[in-house]
Structures are given as structure tokens and as C-alpha cells.
PDB file of C-alpha atoms and ligand atoms in Angstrom:
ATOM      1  CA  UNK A   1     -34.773  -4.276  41.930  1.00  0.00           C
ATOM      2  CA  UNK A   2     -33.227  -0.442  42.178  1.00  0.00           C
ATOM      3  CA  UNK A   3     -29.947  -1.970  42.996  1.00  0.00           C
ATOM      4  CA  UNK A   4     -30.289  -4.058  39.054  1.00  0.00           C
ATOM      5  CA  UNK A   5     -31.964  -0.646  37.354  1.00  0.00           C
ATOM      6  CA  UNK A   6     -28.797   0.165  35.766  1.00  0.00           C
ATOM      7  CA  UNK A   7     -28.019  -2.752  34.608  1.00  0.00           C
ATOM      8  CA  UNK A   8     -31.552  -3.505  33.023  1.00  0.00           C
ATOM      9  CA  UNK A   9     -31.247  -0.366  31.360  1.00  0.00           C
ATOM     10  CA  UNK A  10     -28.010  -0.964  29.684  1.00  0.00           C
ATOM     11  CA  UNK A  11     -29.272  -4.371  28.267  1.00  0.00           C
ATOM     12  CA  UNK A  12     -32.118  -2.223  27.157  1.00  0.00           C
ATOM     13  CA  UNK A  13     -29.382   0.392  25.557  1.00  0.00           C
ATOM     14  CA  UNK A  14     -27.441  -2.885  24.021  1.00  0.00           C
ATOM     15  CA  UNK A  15     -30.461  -4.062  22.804  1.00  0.00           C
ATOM     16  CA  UNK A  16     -30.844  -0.866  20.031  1.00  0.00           C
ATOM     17  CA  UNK A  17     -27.184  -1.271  18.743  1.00  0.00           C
ATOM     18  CA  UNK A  18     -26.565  -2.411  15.345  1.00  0.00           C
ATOM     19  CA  UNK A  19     -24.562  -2.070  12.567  1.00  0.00           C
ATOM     20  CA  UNK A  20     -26.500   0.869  11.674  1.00  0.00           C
ATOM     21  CA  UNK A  21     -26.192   2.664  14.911  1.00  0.00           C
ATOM     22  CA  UNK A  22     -22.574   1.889  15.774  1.00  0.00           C
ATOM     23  CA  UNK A  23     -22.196   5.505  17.115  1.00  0.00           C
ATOM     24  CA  UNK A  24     -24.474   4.697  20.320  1.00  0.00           C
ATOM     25  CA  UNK A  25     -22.928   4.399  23.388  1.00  0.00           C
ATOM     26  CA  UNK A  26     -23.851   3.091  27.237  1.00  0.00           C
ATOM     27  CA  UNK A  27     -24.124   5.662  29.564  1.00  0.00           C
ATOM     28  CA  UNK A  28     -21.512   6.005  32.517  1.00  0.00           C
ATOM     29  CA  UNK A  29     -22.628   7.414  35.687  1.00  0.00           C
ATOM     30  CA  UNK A  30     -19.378   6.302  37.561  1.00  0.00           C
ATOM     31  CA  UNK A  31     -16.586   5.428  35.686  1.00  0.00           C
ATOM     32  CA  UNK A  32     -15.086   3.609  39.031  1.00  0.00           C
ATOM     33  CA  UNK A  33     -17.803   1.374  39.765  1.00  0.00           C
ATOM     34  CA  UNK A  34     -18.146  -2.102  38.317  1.00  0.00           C
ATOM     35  CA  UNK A  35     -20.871  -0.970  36.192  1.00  0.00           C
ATOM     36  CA  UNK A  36     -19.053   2.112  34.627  1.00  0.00           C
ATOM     37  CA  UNK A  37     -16.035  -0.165  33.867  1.00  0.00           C
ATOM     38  CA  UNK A  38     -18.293  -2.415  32.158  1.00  0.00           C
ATOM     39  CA  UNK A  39     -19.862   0.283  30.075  1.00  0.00           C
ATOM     40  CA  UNK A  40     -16.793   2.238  29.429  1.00  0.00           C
ATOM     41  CA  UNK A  41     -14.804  -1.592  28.183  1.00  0.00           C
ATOM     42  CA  UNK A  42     -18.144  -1.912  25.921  1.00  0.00           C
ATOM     43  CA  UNK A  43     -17.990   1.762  24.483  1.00  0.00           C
ATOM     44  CA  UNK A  44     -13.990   1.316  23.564  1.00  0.00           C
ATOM     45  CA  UNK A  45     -15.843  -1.983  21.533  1.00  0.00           C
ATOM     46  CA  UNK A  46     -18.262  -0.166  19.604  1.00  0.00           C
ATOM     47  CA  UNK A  47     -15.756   2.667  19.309  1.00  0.00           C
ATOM     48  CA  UNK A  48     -13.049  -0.176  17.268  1.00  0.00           C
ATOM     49  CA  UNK A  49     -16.451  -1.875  15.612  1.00  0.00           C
ATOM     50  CA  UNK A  50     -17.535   1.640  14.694  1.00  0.00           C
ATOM     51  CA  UNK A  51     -14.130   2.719  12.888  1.00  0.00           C
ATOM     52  CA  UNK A  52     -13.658  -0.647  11.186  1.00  0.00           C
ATOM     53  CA  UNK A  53     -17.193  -0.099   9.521  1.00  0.00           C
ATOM     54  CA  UNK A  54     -16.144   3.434   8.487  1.00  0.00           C
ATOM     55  CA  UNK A  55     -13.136   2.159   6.856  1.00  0.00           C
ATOM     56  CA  UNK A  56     -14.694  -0.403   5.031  1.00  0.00           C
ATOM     57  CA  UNK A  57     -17.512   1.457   3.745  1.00  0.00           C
ATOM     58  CA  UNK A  58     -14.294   3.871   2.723  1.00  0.00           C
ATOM     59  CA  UNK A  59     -12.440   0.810   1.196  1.00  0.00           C
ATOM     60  CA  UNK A  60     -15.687   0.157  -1.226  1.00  0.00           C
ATOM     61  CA  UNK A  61     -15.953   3.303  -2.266  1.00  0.00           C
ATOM     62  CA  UNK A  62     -12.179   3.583  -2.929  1.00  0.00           C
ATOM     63  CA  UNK A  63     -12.392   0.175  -4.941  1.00  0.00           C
ATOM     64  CA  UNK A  64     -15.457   0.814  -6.762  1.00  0.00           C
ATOM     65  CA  UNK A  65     -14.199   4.348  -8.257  1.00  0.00           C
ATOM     66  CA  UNK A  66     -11.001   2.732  -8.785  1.00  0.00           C
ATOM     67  CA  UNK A  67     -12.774  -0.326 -10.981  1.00  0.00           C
ATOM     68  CA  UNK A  68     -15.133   2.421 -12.876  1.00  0.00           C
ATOM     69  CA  UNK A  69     -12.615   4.643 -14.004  1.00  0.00           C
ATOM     70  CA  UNK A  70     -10.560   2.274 -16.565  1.00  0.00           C
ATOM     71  CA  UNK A  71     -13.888   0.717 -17.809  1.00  0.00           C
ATOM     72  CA  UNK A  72     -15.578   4.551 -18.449  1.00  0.00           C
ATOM     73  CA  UNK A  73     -12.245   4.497 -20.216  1.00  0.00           C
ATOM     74  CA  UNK A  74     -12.370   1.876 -22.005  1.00  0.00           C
ATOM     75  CA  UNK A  75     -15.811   1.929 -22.704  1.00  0.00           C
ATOM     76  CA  UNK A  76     -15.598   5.218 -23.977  1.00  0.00           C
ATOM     77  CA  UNK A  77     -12.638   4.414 -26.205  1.00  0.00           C
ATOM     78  CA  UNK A  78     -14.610   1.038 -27.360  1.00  0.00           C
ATOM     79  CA  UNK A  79     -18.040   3.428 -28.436  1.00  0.00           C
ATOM     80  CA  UNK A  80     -15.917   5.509 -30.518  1.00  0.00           C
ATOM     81  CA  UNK A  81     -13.903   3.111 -32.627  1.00  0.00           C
ATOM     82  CA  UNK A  82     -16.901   0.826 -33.273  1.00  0.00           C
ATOM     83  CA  UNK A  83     -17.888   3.927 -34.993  1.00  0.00           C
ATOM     84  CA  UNK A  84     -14.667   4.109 -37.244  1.00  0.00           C
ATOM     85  CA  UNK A  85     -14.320   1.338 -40.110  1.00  0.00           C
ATOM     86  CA  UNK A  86     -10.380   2.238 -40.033  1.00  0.00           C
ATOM     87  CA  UNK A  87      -8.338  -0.557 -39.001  1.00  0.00           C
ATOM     88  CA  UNK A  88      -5.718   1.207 -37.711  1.00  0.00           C
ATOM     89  CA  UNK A  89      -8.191   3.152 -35.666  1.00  0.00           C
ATOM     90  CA  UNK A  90      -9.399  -0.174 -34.105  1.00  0.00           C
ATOM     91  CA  UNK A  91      -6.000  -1.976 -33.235  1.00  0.00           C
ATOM     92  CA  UNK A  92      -5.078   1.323 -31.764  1.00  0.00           C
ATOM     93  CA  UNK A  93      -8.167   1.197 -29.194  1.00  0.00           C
ATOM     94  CA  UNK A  94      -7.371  -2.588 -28.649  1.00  0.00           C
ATOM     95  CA  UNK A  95      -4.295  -1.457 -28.021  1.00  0.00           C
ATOM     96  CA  UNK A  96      -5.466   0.984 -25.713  1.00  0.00           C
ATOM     97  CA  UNK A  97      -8.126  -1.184 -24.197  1.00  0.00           C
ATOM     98  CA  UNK A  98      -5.678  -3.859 -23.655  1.00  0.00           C
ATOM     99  CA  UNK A  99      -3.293  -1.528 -21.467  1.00  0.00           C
ATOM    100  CA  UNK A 100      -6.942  -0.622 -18.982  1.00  0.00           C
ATOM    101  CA  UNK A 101      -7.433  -4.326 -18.845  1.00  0.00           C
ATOM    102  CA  UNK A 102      -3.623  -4.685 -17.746  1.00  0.00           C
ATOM    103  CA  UNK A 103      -3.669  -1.829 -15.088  1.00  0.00           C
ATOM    104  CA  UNK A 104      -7.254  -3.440 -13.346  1.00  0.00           C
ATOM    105  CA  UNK A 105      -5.795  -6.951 -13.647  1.00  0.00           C
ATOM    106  CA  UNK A 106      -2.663  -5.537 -11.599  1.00  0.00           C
ATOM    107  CA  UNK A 107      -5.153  -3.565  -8.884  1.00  0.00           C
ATOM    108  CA  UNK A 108      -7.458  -6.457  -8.568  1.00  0.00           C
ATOM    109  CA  UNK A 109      -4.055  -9.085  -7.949  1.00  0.00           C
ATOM    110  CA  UNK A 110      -2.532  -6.332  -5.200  1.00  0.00           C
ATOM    111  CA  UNK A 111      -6.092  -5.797  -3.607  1.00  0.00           C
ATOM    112  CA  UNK A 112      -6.204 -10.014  -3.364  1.00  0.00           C
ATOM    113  CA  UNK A 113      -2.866  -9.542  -1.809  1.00  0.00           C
ATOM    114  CA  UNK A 114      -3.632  -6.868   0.853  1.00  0.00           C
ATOM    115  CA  UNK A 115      -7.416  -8.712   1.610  1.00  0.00           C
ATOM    116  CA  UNK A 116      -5.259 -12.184   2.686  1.00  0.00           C
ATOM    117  CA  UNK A 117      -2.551  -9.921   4.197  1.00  0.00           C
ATOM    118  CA  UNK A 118      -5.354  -8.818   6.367  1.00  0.00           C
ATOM    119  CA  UNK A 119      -6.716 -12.267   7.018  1.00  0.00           C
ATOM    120  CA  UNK A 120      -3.592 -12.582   8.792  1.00  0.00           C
ATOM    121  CA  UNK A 121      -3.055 -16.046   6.496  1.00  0.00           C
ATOM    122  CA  UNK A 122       0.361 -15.480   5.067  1.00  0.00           C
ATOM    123  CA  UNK A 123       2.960 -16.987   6.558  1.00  0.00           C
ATOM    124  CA  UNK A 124       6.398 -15.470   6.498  1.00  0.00           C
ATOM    125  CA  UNK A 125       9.121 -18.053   5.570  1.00  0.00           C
ATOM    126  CA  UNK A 126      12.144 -15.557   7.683  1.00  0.00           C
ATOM    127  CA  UNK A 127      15.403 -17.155   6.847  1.00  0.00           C
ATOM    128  CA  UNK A 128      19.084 -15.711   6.885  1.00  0.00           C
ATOM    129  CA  UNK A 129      19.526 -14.678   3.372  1.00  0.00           C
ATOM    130  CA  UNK A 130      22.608 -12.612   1.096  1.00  0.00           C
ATOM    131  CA  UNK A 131      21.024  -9.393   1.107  1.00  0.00           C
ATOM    132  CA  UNK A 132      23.319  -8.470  -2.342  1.00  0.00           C
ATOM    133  CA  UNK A 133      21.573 -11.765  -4.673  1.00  0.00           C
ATOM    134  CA  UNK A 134      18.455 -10.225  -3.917  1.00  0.00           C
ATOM    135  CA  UNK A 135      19.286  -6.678  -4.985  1.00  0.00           C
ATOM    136  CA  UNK A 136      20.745  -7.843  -7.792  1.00  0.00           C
ATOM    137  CA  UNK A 137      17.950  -9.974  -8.719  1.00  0.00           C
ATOM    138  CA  UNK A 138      14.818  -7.066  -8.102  1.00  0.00           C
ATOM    139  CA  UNK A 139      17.724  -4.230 -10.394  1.00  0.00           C
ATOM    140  CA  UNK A 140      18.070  -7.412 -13.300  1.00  0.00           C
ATOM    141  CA  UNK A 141      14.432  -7.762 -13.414  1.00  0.00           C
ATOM    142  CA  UNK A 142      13.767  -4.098 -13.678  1.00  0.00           C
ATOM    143  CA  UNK A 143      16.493  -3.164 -15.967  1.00  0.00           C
ATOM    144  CA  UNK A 144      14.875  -3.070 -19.561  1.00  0.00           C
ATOM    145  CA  UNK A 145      11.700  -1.414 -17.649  1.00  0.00           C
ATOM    146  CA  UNK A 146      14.506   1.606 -16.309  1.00  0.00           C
ATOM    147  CA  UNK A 147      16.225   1.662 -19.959  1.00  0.00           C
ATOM    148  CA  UNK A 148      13.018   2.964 -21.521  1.00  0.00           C
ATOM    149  CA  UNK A 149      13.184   6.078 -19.517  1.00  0.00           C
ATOM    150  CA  UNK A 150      17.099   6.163 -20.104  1.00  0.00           C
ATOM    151  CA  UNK A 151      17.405   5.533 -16.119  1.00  0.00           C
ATOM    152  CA  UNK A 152      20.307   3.185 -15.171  1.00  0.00           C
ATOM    153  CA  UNK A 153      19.398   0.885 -11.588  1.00  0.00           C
ATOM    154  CA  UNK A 154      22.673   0.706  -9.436  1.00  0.00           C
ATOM    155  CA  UNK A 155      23.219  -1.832  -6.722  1.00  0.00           C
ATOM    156  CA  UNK A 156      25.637  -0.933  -4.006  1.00  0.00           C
ATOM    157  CA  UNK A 157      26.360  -3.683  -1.226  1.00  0.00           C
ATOM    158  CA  UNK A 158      28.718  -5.603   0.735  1.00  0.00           C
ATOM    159  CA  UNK A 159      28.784  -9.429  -0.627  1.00  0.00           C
ATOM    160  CA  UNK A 160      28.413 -10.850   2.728  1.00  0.00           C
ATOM    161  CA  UNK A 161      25.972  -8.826   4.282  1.00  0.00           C
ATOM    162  CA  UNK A 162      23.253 -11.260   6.006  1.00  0.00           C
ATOM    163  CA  UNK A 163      19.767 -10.403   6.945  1.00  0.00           C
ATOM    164  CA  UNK A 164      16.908 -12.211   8.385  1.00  0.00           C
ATOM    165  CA  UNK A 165      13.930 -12.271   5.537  1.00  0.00           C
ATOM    166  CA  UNK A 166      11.621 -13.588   3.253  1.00  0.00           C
ATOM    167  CA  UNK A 167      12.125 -13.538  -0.149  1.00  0.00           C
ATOM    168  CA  UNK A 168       9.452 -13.315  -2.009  1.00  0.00           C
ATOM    169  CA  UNK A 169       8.374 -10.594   0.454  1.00  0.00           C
ATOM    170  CA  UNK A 170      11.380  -8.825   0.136  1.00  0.00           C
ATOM    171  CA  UNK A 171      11.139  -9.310  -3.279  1.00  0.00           C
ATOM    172  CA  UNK A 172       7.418  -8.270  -3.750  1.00  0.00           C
ATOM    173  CA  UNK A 173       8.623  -4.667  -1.390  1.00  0.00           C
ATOM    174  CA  UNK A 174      11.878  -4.276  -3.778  1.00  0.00           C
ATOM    175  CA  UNK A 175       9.762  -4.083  -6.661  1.00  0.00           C
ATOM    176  CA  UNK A 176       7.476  -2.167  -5.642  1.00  0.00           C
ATOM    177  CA  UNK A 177       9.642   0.547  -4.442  1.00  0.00           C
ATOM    178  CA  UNK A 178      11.720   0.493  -7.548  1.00  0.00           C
ATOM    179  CA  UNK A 179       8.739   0.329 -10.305  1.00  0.00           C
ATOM    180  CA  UNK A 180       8.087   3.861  -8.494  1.00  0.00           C
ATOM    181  CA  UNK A 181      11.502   5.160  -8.239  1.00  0.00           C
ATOM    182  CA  UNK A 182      11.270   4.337 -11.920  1.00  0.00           C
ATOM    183  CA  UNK A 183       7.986   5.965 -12.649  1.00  0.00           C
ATOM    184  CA  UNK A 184       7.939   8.988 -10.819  1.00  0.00           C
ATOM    185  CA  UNK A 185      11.821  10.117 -11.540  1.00  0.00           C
ATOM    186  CA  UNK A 186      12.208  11.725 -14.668  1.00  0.00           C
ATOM    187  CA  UNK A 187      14.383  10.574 -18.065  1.00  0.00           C
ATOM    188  CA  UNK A 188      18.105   9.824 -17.579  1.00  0.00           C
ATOM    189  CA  UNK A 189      18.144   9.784 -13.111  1.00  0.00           C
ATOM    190  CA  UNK A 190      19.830   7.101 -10.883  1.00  0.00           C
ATOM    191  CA  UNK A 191      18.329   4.862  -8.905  1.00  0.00           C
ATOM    192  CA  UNK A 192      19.983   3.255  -6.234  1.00  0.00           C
ATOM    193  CA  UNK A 193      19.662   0.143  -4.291  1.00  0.00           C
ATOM    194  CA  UNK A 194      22.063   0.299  -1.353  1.00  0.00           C
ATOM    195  CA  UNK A 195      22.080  -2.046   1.472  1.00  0.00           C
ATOM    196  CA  UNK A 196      24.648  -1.693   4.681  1.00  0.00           C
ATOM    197  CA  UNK A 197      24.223  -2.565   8.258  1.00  0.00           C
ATOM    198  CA  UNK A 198      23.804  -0.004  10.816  1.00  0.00           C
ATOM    199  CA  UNK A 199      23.140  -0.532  14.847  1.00  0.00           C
ATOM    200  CA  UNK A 200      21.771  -3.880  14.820  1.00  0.00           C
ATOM    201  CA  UNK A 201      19.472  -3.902  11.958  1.00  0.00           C
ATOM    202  CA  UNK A 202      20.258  -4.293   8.268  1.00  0.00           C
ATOM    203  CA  UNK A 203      19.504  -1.379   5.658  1.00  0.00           C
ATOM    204  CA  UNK A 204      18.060  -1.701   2.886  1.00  0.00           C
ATOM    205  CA  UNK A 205      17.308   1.720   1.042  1.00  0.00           C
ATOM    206  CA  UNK A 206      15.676   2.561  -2.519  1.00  0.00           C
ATOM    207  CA  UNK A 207      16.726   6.099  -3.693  1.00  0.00           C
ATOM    208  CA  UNK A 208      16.004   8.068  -6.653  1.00  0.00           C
ATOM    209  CA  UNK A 209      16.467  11.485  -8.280  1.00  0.00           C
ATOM    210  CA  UNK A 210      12.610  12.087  -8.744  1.00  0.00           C
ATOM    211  CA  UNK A 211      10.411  14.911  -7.618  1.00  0.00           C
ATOM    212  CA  UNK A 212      10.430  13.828  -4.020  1.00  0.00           C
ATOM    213  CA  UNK A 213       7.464  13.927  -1.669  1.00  0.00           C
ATOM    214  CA  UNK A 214       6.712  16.970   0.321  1.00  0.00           C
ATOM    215  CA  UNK A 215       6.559  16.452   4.366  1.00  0.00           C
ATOM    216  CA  UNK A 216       2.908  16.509   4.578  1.00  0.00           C
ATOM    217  CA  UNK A 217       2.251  12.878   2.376  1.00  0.00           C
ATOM    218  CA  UNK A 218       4.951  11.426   3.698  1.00  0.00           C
ATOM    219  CA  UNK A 219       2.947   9.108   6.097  1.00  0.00           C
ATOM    220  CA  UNK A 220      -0.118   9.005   4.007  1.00  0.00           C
ATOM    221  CA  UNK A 221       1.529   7.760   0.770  1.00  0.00           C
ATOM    222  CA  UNK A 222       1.343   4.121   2.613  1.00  0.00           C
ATOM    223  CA  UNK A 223      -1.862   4.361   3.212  1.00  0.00           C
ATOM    224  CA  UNK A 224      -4.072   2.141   0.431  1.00  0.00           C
ATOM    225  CA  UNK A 225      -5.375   4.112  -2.205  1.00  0.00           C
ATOM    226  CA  UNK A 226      -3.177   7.311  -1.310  1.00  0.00           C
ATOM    227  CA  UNK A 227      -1.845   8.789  -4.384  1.00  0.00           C
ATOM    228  CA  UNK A 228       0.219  12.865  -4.240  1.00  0.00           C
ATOM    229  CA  UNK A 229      -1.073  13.486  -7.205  1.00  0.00           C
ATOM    230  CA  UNK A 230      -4.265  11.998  -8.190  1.00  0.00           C
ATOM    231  CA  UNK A 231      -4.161  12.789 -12.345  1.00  0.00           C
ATOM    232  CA  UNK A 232      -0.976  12.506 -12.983  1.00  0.00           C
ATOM    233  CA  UNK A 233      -0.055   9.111 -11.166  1.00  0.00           C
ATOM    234  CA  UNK A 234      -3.546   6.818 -12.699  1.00  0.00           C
ATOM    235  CA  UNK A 235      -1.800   7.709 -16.567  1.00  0.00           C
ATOM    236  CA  UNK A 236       1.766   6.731 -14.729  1.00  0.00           C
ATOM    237  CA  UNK A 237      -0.227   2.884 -13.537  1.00  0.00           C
ATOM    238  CA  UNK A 238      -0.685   3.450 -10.269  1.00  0.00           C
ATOM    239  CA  UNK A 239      -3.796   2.691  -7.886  1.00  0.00           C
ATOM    240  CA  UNK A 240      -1.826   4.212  -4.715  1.00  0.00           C
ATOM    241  CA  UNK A 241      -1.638   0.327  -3.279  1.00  0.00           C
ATOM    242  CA  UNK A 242       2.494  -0.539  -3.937  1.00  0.00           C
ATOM    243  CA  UNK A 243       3.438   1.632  -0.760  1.00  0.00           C
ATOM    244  CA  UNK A 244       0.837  -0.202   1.473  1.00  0.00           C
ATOM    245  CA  UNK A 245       2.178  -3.418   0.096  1.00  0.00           C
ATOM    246  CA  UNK A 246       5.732  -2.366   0.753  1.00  0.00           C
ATOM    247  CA  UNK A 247       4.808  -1.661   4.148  1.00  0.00           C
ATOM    248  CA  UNK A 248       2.901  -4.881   4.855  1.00  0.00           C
ATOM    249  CA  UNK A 249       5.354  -6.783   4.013  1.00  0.00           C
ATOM    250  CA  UNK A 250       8.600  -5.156   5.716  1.00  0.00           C
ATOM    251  CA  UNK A 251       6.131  -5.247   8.743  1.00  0.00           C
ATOM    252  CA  UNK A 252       5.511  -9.024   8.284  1.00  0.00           C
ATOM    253  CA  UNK A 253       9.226  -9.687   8.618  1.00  0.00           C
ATOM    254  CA  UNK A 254       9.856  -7.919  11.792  1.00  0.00           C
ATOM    255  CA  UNK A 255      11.164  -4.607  10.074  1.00  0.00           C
ATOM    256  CA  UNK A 256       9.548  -1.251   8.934  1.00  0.00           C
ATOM    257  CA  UNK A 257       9.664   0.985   6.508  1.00  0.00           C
ATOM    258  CA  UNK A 258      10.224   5.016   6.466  1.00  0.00           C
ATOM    259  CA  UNK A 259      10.453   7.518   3.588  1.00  0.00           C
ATOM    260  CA  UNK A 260      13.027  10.298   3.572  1.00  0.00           C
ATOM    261  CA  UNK A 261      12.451  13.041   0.937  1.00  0.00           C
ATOM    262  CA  UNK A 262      12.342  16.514   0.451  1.00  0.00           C
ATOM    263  CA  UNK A 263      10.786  17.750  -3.035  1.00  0.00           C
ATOM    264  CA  UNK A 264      13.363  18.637  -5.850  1.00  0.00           C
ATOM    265  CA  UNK A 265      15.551  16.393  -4.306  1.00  0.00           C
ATOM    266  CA  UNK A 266      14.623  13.030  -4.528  1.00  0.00           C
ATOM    267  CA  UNK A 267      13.111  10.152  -2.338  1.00  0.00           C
ATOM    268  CA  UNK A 268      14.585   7.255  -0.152  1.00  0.00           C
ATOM    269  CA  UNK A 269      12.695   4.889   0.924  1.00  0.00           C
ATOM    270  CA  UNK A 270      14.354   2.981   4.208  1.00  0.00           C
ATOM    271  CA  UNK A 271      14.185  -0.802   4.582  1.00  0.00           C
ATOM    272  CA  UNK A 272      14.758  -2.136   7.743  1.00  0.00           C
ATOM    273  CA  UNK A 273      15.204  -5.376   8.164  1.00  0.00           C
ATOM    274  CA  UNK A 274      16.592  -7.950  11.334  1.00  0.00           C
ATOM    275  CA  UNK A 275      20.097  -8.608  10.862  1.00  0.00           C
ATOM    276  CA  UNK A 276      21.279 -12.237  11.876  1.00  0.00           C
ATOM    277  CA  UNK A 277      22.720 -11.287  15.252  1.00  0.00           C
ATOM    278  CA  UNK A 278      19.874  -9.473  16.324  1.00  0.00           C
TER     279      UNK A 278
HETATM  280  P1  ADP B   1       0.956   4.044  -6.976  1.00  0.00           P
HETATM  281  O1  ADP B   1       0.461   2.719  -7.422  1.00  0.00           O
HETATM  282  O2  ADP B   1       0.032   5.187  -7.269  1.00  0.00           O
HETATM  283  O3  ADP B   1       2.364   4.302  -7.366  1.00  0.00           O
HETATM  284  P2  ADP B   1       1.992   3.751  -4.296  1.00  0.00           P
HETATM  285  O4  ADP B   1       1.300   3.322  -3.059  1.00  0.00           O
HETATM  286  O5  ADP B   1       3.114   2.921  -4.793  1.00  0.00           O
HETATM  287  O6  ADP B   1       0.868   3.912  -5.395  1.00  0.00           O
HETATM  288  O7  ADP B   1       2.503   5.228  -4.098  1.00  0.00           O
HETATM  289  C1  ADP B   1       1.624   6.216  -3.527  1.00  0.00           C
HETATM  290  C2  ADP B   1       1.939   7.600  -4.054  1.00  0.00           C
HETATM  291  O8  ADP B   1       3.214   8.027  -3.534  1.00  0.00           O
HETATM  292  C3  ADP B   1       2.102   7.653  -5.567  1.00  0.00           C
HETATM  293  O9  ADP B   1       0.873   7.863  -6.203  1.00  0.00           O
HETATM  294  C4  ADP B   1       3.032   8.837  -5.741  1.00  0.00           C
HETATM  295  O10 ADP B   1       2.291  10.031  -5.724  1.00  0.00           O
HETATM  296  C5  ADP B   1       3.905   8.791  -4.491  1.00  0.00           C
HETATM  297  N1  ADP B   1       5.221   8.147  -4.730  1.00  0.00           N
HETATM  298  C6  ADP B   1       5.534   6.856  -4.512  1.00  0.00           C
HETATM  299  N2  ADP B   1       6.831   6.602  -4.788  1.00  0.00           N
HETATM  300  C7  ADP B   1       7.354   7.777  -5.201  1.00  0.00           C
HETATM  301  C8  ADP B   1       8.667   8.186  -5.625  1.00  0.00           C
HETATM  302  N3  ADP B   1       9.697   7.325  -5.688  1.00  0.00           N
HETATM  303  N4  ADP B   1       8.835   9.500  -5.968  1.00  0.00           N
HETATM  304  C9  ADP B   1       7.808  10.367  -5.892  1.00  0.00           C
HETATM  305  N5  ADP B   1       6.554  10.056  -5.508  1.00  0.00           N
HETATM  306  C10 ADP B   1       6.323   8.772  -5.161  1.00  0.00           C
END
């Protein structure tokens, strides 16, 4: 009986953990005995289950202010031209409800995206691929978009150069790195979409002329939901999801992603992707 004490009492400790008390833990009087392993395995558990909850509970938040702000917005805009018999008045706040609707139809798509990216379900289709078609592709498609801020896209890369990817997911990252080059650099700058090959892996890098990102968001801007600048960026479209969606998908071919910047002097975001050889 004294020799199963311990024991008892950690089913008896077990027994009061739930969802709600995730930050209980088993007690370890030896860390070296088969009973303090045990315990200290099960506290590393509720340490992973206890983080998990934390950033979920985090993640509604984050969603649920996201979702309220355009439809205070719009509701707010709706209220006050109901109270206007001016046509013009009303097709403007159409107009303006119309562009909400468009910005939480874009969050809610790239929040679908990163909940089945999580799920693990996506399959990456990795083939060897012309890096330079899809460059030229992701600048075509973007083109008209750069030409309203008087920003010309330039695509710089050898005709041959072969990479191992996916892509739509190389597509979906391309995108999203240029739609910010274009939104955060001001009127008139250069964007450039240069890829090369360099030790073994094939580069592909995004750069702009924009304000650049000062050293101490450089890692959070891929975190979901991280914006620099709060304000400024939810006018500009942005949710703060594109950089976590870059990053899940560079990661989801075998490659990563890195951000070199320094403010007043631009950004670069780094592809890196498997060459063929590698
Ligand atoms: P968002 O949808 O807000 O653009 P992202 O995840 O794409 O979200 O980017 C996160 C934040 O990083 C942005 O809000 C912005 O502050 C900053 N950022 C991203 N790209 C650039 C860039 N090219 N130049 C300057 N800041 C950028």
C-alpha cells in the first residue's frame, strides 16, 4: 500500500485536471525514479495542451475583433445614409459598404486557408518547375494593381533556372509578398522579383523601396494577425494574415522564408526554395 501512495495520489491529482485548470501540474519528488519520469512526461503534456488553449482562446479574440471592426464600419456608415434621401450619398456608402464586405470576404477565405493548413490536409504537388514563367505570371497579374500607385513590377531571372515547387503555393506566397511590396511602398518605387541560385537552394526574393521594417517585427510580422502598424495597415486591406500564409506555404515545400530590411530602405523578403539537384 505505501509503496502505491504516490501513485494513488497522482491519479487523484489527474483526476482534477481539465480544460479549465490546464495550469496544474503532478508533483515530482524524484525526477530519476520511474514515477518522477512519469510525472515530469505528463507535465511537458499539459504544458503543450496548456499553450495550445492559450493560443486559441488568443486566435478568437483576434478573429472576433477582426470580424467586428468592418461591420461597426459598415454599420455605422449604413445608419447614417439611411438618414440621407441623396442618392449620391447612398451609392457612395454602397460603395463604401461594398469595399468592408470585400476586405472580410478576403480575411474569412485566408483564415479557411490557414485552419486546413493546420489540419495538416493540403497536399503539396512539389514538381521541378521554370522558376522565370512563374515570376512572370505573379508580376502580369499584379501589373494594373502596381500602375495605380505609378509602381512598375520588374522580373529579373535566368530562363532556365529550375526549382522544386508547387505552384499554386508558390503562386499563393508570390502574391502575397508582392500585394504588400505594392501596398506598403510609396507612389512611383520598384519592385523587384529576382530569382538566382545560390549554394544548393534556389532564390527567390521580393524587394521593394517601401518604408522597411525595423529589427524588432521582423519575426513577428509572420505571425497571424501581426500588423507594424495597426491604423494605418486595416485602411491599406490588410488583416496581418499574407505573411503567415507566405510562410506556410514556403514551409510546405521544403523551403523557408526570411525578411531582410532596415527602415528607410526598403524590404526583401527571401524565398528559399529546393533546387533540382538538391
Ligand atoms: P497585412 O494583411 O496586414 O498586410 P501581412 O501578414 O501580409 O498582413 O503583413 C504583416 C505586417 O507586416 C503588415 O501589416 C505590415 O505592417 C508589415 N509589412 C508586410 N510587408 C511589408 C512591406 N513590403 N513593407 C513594409 N511593411 C510590410
Amino acid at each position: 500500500g505505501r509503496a502505491l501512495a504516490p501513485v494513488k495520489e497522482m491519479v487523484e491529482r489527474t483526476r482534477t485536471v481539465s480544460a479549465k485548470s490546464l495550469g496544474a501540474r503532478l508533483p515530482v519528488a524524484n525526477p530519476h525514479d520511474e514515477l518522477g519520469e512519469l510525472a515530469t512526461v505528463f507535465n511537458g503534456a499539459l504544458q503543450q495542451l496548456e499553450d495550445a488553449f492559450a493560443e486559441l482562446r488568443r486566435f478568437t479574440a483576434d478573429v472576433s475583433h477582426e470580424l467586428r471592426t468592418p461591420l461597426t464600419a459598415m454599420r455605422a456608415v449604413g445608419e447614417v445614409a439611411l438618414r440621407e434621401r441623396n442618392p449620391a450619398i447612398l451609392y457612395d456608402a454602397l460603395g463604401s459598404m461594398l469595399e468592408e464586405v470585400r476586405r472580410m470576404n478576403q480575411m474569412i477565405e485566408r483564415l479557411l486557408l490557414l485552419a486546413r493548413a493546420d489540419g495538416d490536409d493540403m497536399a503539396a504537388h512539389l514538381e521541378a518547375g521554370l522558376v522565370r514563367n512563374l515570376l512572370v505570371e505573379v508580376s502580369d497579374a499584379l501589373t494594373l494593381v502596381a500602375e495605380e500607385k505609378q509602381q512598375q513590377i520588374a522580373v529579373d531571372c535566368p530562363e532556365h533556372l529550375l526549382a522544386v515547387f508547387d505552384p499554386a503555393l508558390l503562386r499563393l506566397a508570390l502574391v502575397n509578398l508582392t500585394q504588400n511590396a505594392i501596398r506598403y511602398s510609396p507612389e512611383g518605387k520598384r519592385i523587384t522579383i529576382r530569382g538566382l541560385s545560390e549554394g544548393g537552394w534556389v532564390l527567390v526574393d521580393v524587394a521593394d523601396e517601401g518604408p522597411g521594417i525595423a529589427a524588432e517585427h521582423q519575426q513577428k510580422v509572420f505571425e497571424r494577425f501581426y500588423r507594424v502598424d495597426k491604423a494605418r495597415s486595416r485602411t491599406e486591406g490588410g488583416a496581418g494574415l499574407g505573411l503567415a500564409i507566405v510562410k506556410w506555404s514556403v514551409e510546405r515545400m521544403g523551403g523557408n522564408v526570411e525578411l531582410k530590411s532596415e527602415p528607410g530602405r526598403g524590404s526583401t523578403f527571401r524565398l528559399r526554395l529546393r533546387s533540382v539537384t538538391s
